[in-house]
Amino acid sequence: MAAKRKAAAMSGAAEDEDPIDPSDELTFTGLGGCQEVGRSCHILQYKGKTVMLDAGMHTGREGMAAMPYFDDFDLGLVDILLISHFHLDHAAALPYVLAKTNFRGRVFMTHPTKAIYKWLIQDSVRVSNTSSTSDQRTSLYTEADHISTLTQIETIDFYTTHTINGVQVTPYPAGHVLGAAMFLINIAGLNIFFTGDYSTEQDRHLVAAAVPDQKKVGKIDLLISESTFGISTAPPREEREFALLKSVTNIVNRGGKVLLPVFALGRAQELLLILEDYWQRHPELQKTPIYYTGNTARKCMVVYQTYINAMNDNIKRIFRERMAEAEASGNAKGVSAGPWDFRFVRSLRSLDRFDDVGSCVMLASPGMLQSGMSRILLERWAPDQRNGVVMTGYNVEGTMGRTILSEPDQIPAIMSGNNAQSIGRRNKDDDAVLIPRRCSVEEFSFAAHVTGKQNIDFIEAVRAPHIILVHGEKSQAARLKSRLLDNNSKRTASNADVQQTKVYSPENGAEVKIPFRKDKIAKVVGRLAQTPAPTKAEDERVISGVIVQNGFKLSLMAPEDLKEYAGLTSTTVLCKQHITLSAAGIDLIKWALEGTFGAIEEVGKIKPESNGHTEQTNGTTKMEVIPKEEQADEELISELPRTFLIMGCIALKWSGQAKEIELEWEGNTMNDGIADAVMAVLTTVESSPAAVKYSSSKAKHHHHHSRSPKSDESREETAIKQVNGTTNGDHKPLALRNQLAYLTPEERFSRLCMFLEEQFGDNITPIETPRISHLTQPESKATKSEADTDADADDEEAIEQRNAALVASERARLAAQGIPVPGLEIKVDKMVARLWLDDLTLDCASKVWKERIMAVVERAVETVAPLWSVGGADGR
């Protein structure tokens, strides 16, 4: 079976190999109540929300040792604190949290829980201050702290859903004590169900816990369940009641006193109903009194009388019967008290009023015999063998309630003081007075917790894929975890479609991270909702809109519907940016932008005015003749404003003569990125090598300042603006010198050397001797053949003269092409490269070094191109 679980775990791990987004992980942190019973306190974190479940104290410890590990978590992060019920191990630390920590969240519990919590915690503080064996507990919080924090607690009803800071909370009856709740928590579509202490058993006054209807609430993704009794079982309810009443009757019949340690509220009321019913059916027992001790219990009985509608049908039936009896007899008391108007149970405020004579049945608190009236009566009655102790609740490890179940011969006296010395003896080890125990001890389970079988049935009915076990000792939680995994393995073995269940039983302080991949669903509203839904033939159709998140709810709507459905208004941000380019013309700018963004649309072409002198047609500007008397000394050709649309979203406005550019666009993520790219092109358009080369290949306009003295017609010479190399009428482009394109050979050679020196430093020297064999190959071959045949005849002087003639001839040829020297030698360290300028080839032994130099040379040629041209003819 273990092998099956291991295989299942491995297969589950394989399915989870995909990386998990941390925001999709739920984190569970146990601050208390993990692998133990007591000080229940758990933290849930998911999607930025933090929920705290319970804040109890350990009833078997004192001082800070009884508190949850609050130091392990920043309580200032908690959004919501949910209290399941009023028992001390679930609620006693709440005043400390509210008064002594940085907690700033909201606290919720049911109406009955808050009503009883007020009196129960107040009584607990008083008892602790008077009967504690140390001074630690008194420093945790005071009665004033408790009373002052009551106003911070908010109450909610069963089956009502409340949304708090984006978290939905719905309480359900837990069947444990009056007002006890199980909570369904929904965070961003994730359903978490916390049982707290619960019971599915039908008793005499409480509504039993039940699994929420998942058809209505949705699938439960995580179940946090108690594991108090592990996998242990208990006899049927009828058998347990019969055994309990038989034990009580035997003790009474032998003249003894029955001590029933109970919590003041909870199971005590159930036992009172059982005893009241039994005494009513057995007149022979009615002379034996039943006492219910404690001032707090008496006060809280009013709460039970108030919340009859929160109880089960049995109580409501009794209430109707008592009401009918009261109406028939004219007794209004029956109407007010109802089922809790006991006839055979007496309320005992203190032991000072108790006449300890004869048999009786005493229900005294606390239930674990740590202190209070139950401990005083235990120490008083334990030496008498006629008396008996009947334990009915769960007892935490380390308490006297757990100790006495082992029927020790002696028990320590901590409440009796000097009176115990007369009937006991002092322990040599710790100087404690020990009292002999001769009374009988019996245990019957009326703890209002689910048994092992009931818990397993409930968990499997919920069908949650993830289960966290809390509120159970380590051994009990381990047994329950093993049983749940075994059951799941059996189901998966018989049916492969059954989901794998993961069970966790963490220690206090440990974090459990559980990944949940939840689909995000947006509700389409407004005019988008009127659009027909895509059919199979239209699956690729895209519906665009604005997604609005309110809490964890997503809505998809058109921008025009934001105000109506989201209460938002939309604002368009219009962005503008200005830049001045002193040298670059609009044609160069357009050419640079087209190289980056492709075709650019020109919009808003300017129409000529009725008395104007310009007309723009197909990118060509015509200039009319300016009369002689209106001409200035220096004729300036004006440029008209032009507007271009880049990628359909960026408007570029060229001012014309001022050479100012204005970019205008609607601000958004995409448009801002395109605008940044346009600005990058504009800021480099005047200096980039590619732009220089483009400028050198264009015939630019020229301002002609000279005037002909020969005739008046020459003084009426027209000013012509060229665009793209064309002019108006029959005028031809003026072949005027461009400073960038028409350079002398010396200037080109100087610029090339300057470019190379910037890259390689001063390690560049000219090569005086050309490559004769390569450049005059046909002649060289013939010459070389003659030299081979006449080598013996010719002397060395003749050979040198011939070579000199070849060198001079080659130098003359290069000079005719505008090449000053045959080549350049570049030397860095031990690497040498020779660049031949006639064809820009490179001789170098190192391939890496050769590629590096060629990259620089190609960039240099692009900058000063056409490099070797005469009169504007292109060359290398």
mmCIF file of C-alpha atoms in Angstrom, residues 558-706:
data_model
loop_
_atom_site.group_PDB
_atom_site.id
_atom_site.type_symbol
_atom_site.label_atom_id
_atom_site.label_comp_id
_atom_site.label_asym_id
_atom_site.label_seq_id
_atom_site.Cartn_x
_atom_site.Cartn_y
_atom_site.Cartn_z
ATOM 1 C CA ALA A 558 -15.961 48.601 -24.169
ATOM 2 C CA PRO A 559 -14.096 51.777 -23.154
ATOM 3 C CA GLU A 560 -17.319 53.725 -23.694
ATOM 4 C CA ASP A 561 -19.013 51.647 -20.955
ATOM 5 C CA LEU A 562 -16.425 52.299 -18.246
ATOM 6 C CA LYS A 563 -18.433 55.044 -16.593
ATOM 7 C CA GLU A 564 -21.706 53.124 -16.524
ATOM 8 C CA TYR A 565 -20.465 49.692 -15.442
ATOM 9 C CA ALA A 566 -17.260 50.483 -13.560
ATOM 10 C CA GLY A 567 -17.767 54.045 -12.382
ATOM 11 C CA LEU A 568 -14.598 55.060 -14.211
ATOM 12 C CA THR A 569 -13.914 57.787 -16.756
ATOM 13 C CA SER A 570 -11.524 57.384 -19.669
ATOM 14 C CA THR A 571 -8.934 60.040 -20.507
ATOM 15 C CA THR A 572 -6.841 60.307 -23.664
ATOM 16 C CA VAL A 573 -3.294 61.575 -23.142
ATOM 17 C CA LEU A 574 -1.975 63.477 -26.165
ATOM 18 C CA CYS A 575 1.827 63.506 -26.216
ATOM 19 C CA LYS A 576 3.963 66.034 -28.104
ATOM 20 C CA GLN A 577 7.700 66.329 -28.532
ATOM 21 C CA HIS A 578 9.746 68.933 -30.392
ATOM 22 C CA ILE A 579 13.187 68.700 -31.987
ATOM 23 C CA THR A 580 15.150 71.027 -34.255
ATOM 24 C CA LEU A 581 17.390 69.609 -37.010
ATOM 25 C CA SER A 582 19.621 72.365 -38.370
ATOM 26 C CA ALA A 583 21.214 70.455 -41.250
ATOM 27 C CA ALA A 584 18.935 67.604 -42.269
ATOM 28 C CA GLY A 585 16.252 68.312 -44.827
ATOM 29 C CA ILE A 586 12.844 66.742 -44.955
ATOM 30 C CA ASP A 587 13.837 64.396 -47.772
ATOM 31 C CA LEU A 588 16.729 62.992 -45.725
ATOM 32 C CA ILE A 589 14.455 62.659 -42.706
ATOM 33 C CA LYS A 590 11.822 60.859 -44.740
ATOM 34 C CA TRP A 591 14.453 58.556 -46.257
ATOM 35 C CA ALA A 592 15.804 57.655 -42.800
ATOM 36 C CA LEU A 593 12.339 56.996 -41.397
ATOM 37 C CA GLU A 594 11.338 54.851 -44.380
ATOM 38 C CA GLY A 595 14.427 52.751 -43.825
ATOM 39 C CA THR A 596 13.219 51.954 -40.310
ATOM 40 C CA PHE A 597 9.433 51.969 -40.529
ATOM 41 C CA GLY A 598 8.750 51.231 -44.196
ATOM 42 C CA ALA A 599 6.319 53.311 -46.213
ATOM 43 C CA ILE A 600 5.311 56.602 -44.612
ATOM 44 C CA GLU A 601 2.021 58.275 -45.448
ATOM 45 C CA GLU A 602 2.030 61.995 -46.160
ATOM 46 C CA VAL A 603 -1.110 63.748 -44.974
ATOM 47 C CA GLY A 604 -2.496 67.263 -44.994
ATOM 48 C CA LYS A 605 -0.860 68.509 -48.216
ATOM 49 C CA ILE A 606 -0.831 72.296 -48.289
ATOM 50 C CA LYS A 607 -2.896 73.962 -51.033
ATOM 51 C CA PRO A 608 -1.599 77.218 -52.525
ATOM 52 C CA GLU A 609 -3.257 80.484 -51.591
ATOM 53 C CA SER A 610 -4.961 82.569 -54.284
ATOM 54 C CA ASN A 611 -2.153 85.132 -54.300
ATOM 55 C CA GLY A 612 0.610 82.791 -53.330
ATOM 56 C CA HIS A 613 3.663 81.761 -55.219
ATOM 57 C CA THR A 614 3.902 78.065 -54.371
ATOM 58 C CA GLU A 615 2.163 74.892 -55.356
ATOM 59 C CA GLN A 616 2.908 71.392 -54.051
ATOM 60 C CA THR A 617 2.197 68.553 -56.481
ATOM 61 C CA ASN A 618 3.368 64.946 -56.111
ATOM 62 C CA GLY A 619 6.204 65.941 -53.860
ATOM 63 C CA THR A 620 7.537 68.571 -56.335
ATOM 64 C CA THR A 621 7.434 72.257 -55.419
ATOM 65 C CA LYS A 622 7.179 74.871 -58.154
ATOM 66 C CA MET A 623 8.474 78.382 -57.638
ATOM 67 C CA GLU A 624 7.141 81.377 -59.578
ATOM 68 C CA VAL A 625 9.379 84.123 -60.865
ATOM 69 C CA ILE A 626 9.931 86.792 -58.240
ATOM 70 C CA PRO A 627 9.855 90.291 -59.678
ATOM 71 C CA LYS A 628 13.084 92.128 -59.714
ATOM 72 C CA GLU A 629 12.041 94.843 -57.310
ATOM 73 C CA GLU A 630 11.036 92.297 -54.626
ATOM 74 C CA GLN A 631 14.267 90.293 -54.652
ATOM 75 C CA ALA A 632 16.510 90.493 -51.621
ATOM 76 C CA ASP A 633 20.262 90.655 -51.716
ATOM 77 C CA GLU A 634 20.405 86.929 -50.812
ATOM 78 C CA GLU A 635 17.684 84.760 -52.201
ATOM 79 C CA LEU A 636 16.433 82.136 -49.700
ATOM 80 C CA ILE A 637 14.319 79.323 -50.985
ATOM 81 C CA SER A 638 11.417 78.640 -48.566
ATOM 82 C CA GLU A 639 10.289 75.158 -47.591
ATOM 83 C CA LEU A 640 6.625 74.400 -46.998
ATOM 84 C CA PRO A 641 5.371 72.617 -43.866
ATOM 85 C CA ARG A 642 4.666 68.937 -44.388
ATOM 86 C CA THR A 643 3.020 66.255 -42.244
ATOM 87 C CA PHE A 644 3.676 62.518 -42.263
ATOM 88 C CA LEU A 645 1.939 59.640 -40.480
ATOM 89 C CA ILE A 646 4.292 56.930 -39.216
ATOM 90 C CA MET A 647 2.835 53.453 -38.652
ATOM 91 C CA GLY A 648 -0.613 54.977 -38.469
ATOM 92 C CA CYS A 649 -0.116 56.444 -34.990
ATOM 93 C CA ILE A 650 2.748 58.985 -34.894
ATOM 94 C CA ALA A 651 2.206 62.304 -36.648
ATOM 95 C CA LEU A 652 5.437 64.062 -37.726
ATOM 96 C CA LYS A 653 4.988 67.755 -38.532
ATOM 97 C CA TRP A 654 7.817 69.484 -40.422
ATOM 98 C CA SER A 655 7.709 73.267 -39.952
ATOM 99 C CA GLY A 656 9.578 74.064 -43.138
ATOM 100 C CA GLN A 657 11.959 76.989 -43.010
ATOM 101 C CA ALA A 658 12.402 76.811 -39.217
ATOM 102 C CA LYS A 659 13.397 73.131 -39.565
ATOM 103 C CA GLU A 660 11.503 72.222 -36.435
ATOM 104 C CA ILE A 661 9.854 68.822 -36.062
ATOM 105 C CA GLU A 662 6.882 68.129 -33.830
ATOM 106 C CA LEU A 663 5.875 64.576 -32.973
ATOM 107 C CA GLU A 664 2.320 64.017 -31.810
ATOM 108 C CA TRP A 665 0.710 60.766 -30.663
ATOM 109 C CA GLU A 666 -1.898 59.296 -28.355
ATOM 110 C CA GLY A 667 -0.178 58.054 -25.240
ATOM 111 C CA ASN A 668 -0.195 54.303 -24.691
ATOM 112 C CA THR A 669 2.373 51.572 -24.324
ATOM 113 C CA MET A 670 2.669 50.740 -28.012
ATOM 114 C CA ASN A 671 2.605 54.313 -29.315
ATOM 115 C CA ASP A 672 5.159 55.439 -26.736
ATOM 116 C CA GLY A 673 7.549 52.746 -27.915
ATOM 117 C CA ILE A 674 7.156 53.743 -31.555
ATOM 118 C CA ALA A 675 7.636 57.416 -30.659
ATOM 119 C CA ASP A 676 10.884 56.563 -28.869
ATOM 120 C CA ALA A 677 12.086 54.738 -31.980
ATOM 121 C CA VAL A 678 11.220 57.741 -34.189
ATOM 122 C CA MET A 679 13.152 60.045 -31.850
ATOM 123 C CA ALA A 680 16.137 57.720 -32.015
ATOM 124 C CA VAL A 681 16.142 57.946 -35.822
ATOM 125 C CA LEU A 682 15.768 61.735 -35.796
ATOM 126 C CA THR A 683 18.597 62.337 -33.327
ATOM 127 C CA THR A 684 21.049 60.333 -35.443
ATOM 128 C CA VAL A 685 19.861 61.275 -38.933
ATOM 129 C CA GLU A 686 22.405 64.115 -39.358
ATOM 130 C CA SER A 687 25.450 62.162 -38.232
ATOM 131 C CA SER A 688 24.915 58.553 -39.255
ATOM 132 C CA PRO A 689 27.233 57.194 -42.033
ATOM 133 C CA ALA A 690 24.254 55.963 -44.003
ATOM 134 C CA ALA A 691 22.735 59.438 -43.982
ATOM 135 C CA VAL A 692 26.014 60.955 -45.157
ATOM 136 C CA LYS A 693 26.142 58.499 -48.029
ATOM 137 C CA TYR A 694 22.538 59.264 -48.930
ATOM 138 C CA SER A 695 23.296 62.990 -48.930
ATOM 139 C CA SER A 696 26.320 62.526 -51.158
ATOM 140 C CA SER A 697 24.258 60.769 -53.815
ATOM 141 C CA LYS A 698 21.644 63.551 -54.029
ATOM 142 C CA ALA A 699 21.986 66.807 -55.943
ATOM 143 C CA LYS A 700 21.043 69.441 -53.427
ATOM 144 C CA HIS A 701 19.695 72.940 -53.993
ATOM 145 C CA HIS A 702 22.102 75.866 -54.351
ATOM 146 C CA HIS A 703 21.758 79.544 -53.580
ATOM 147 C CA HIS A 704 23.218 81.478 -56.509
ATOM 148 C CA HIS A 705 24.319 84.924 -55.324
ATOM 149 C CA SER A 706 25.982 86.287 -58.523
#
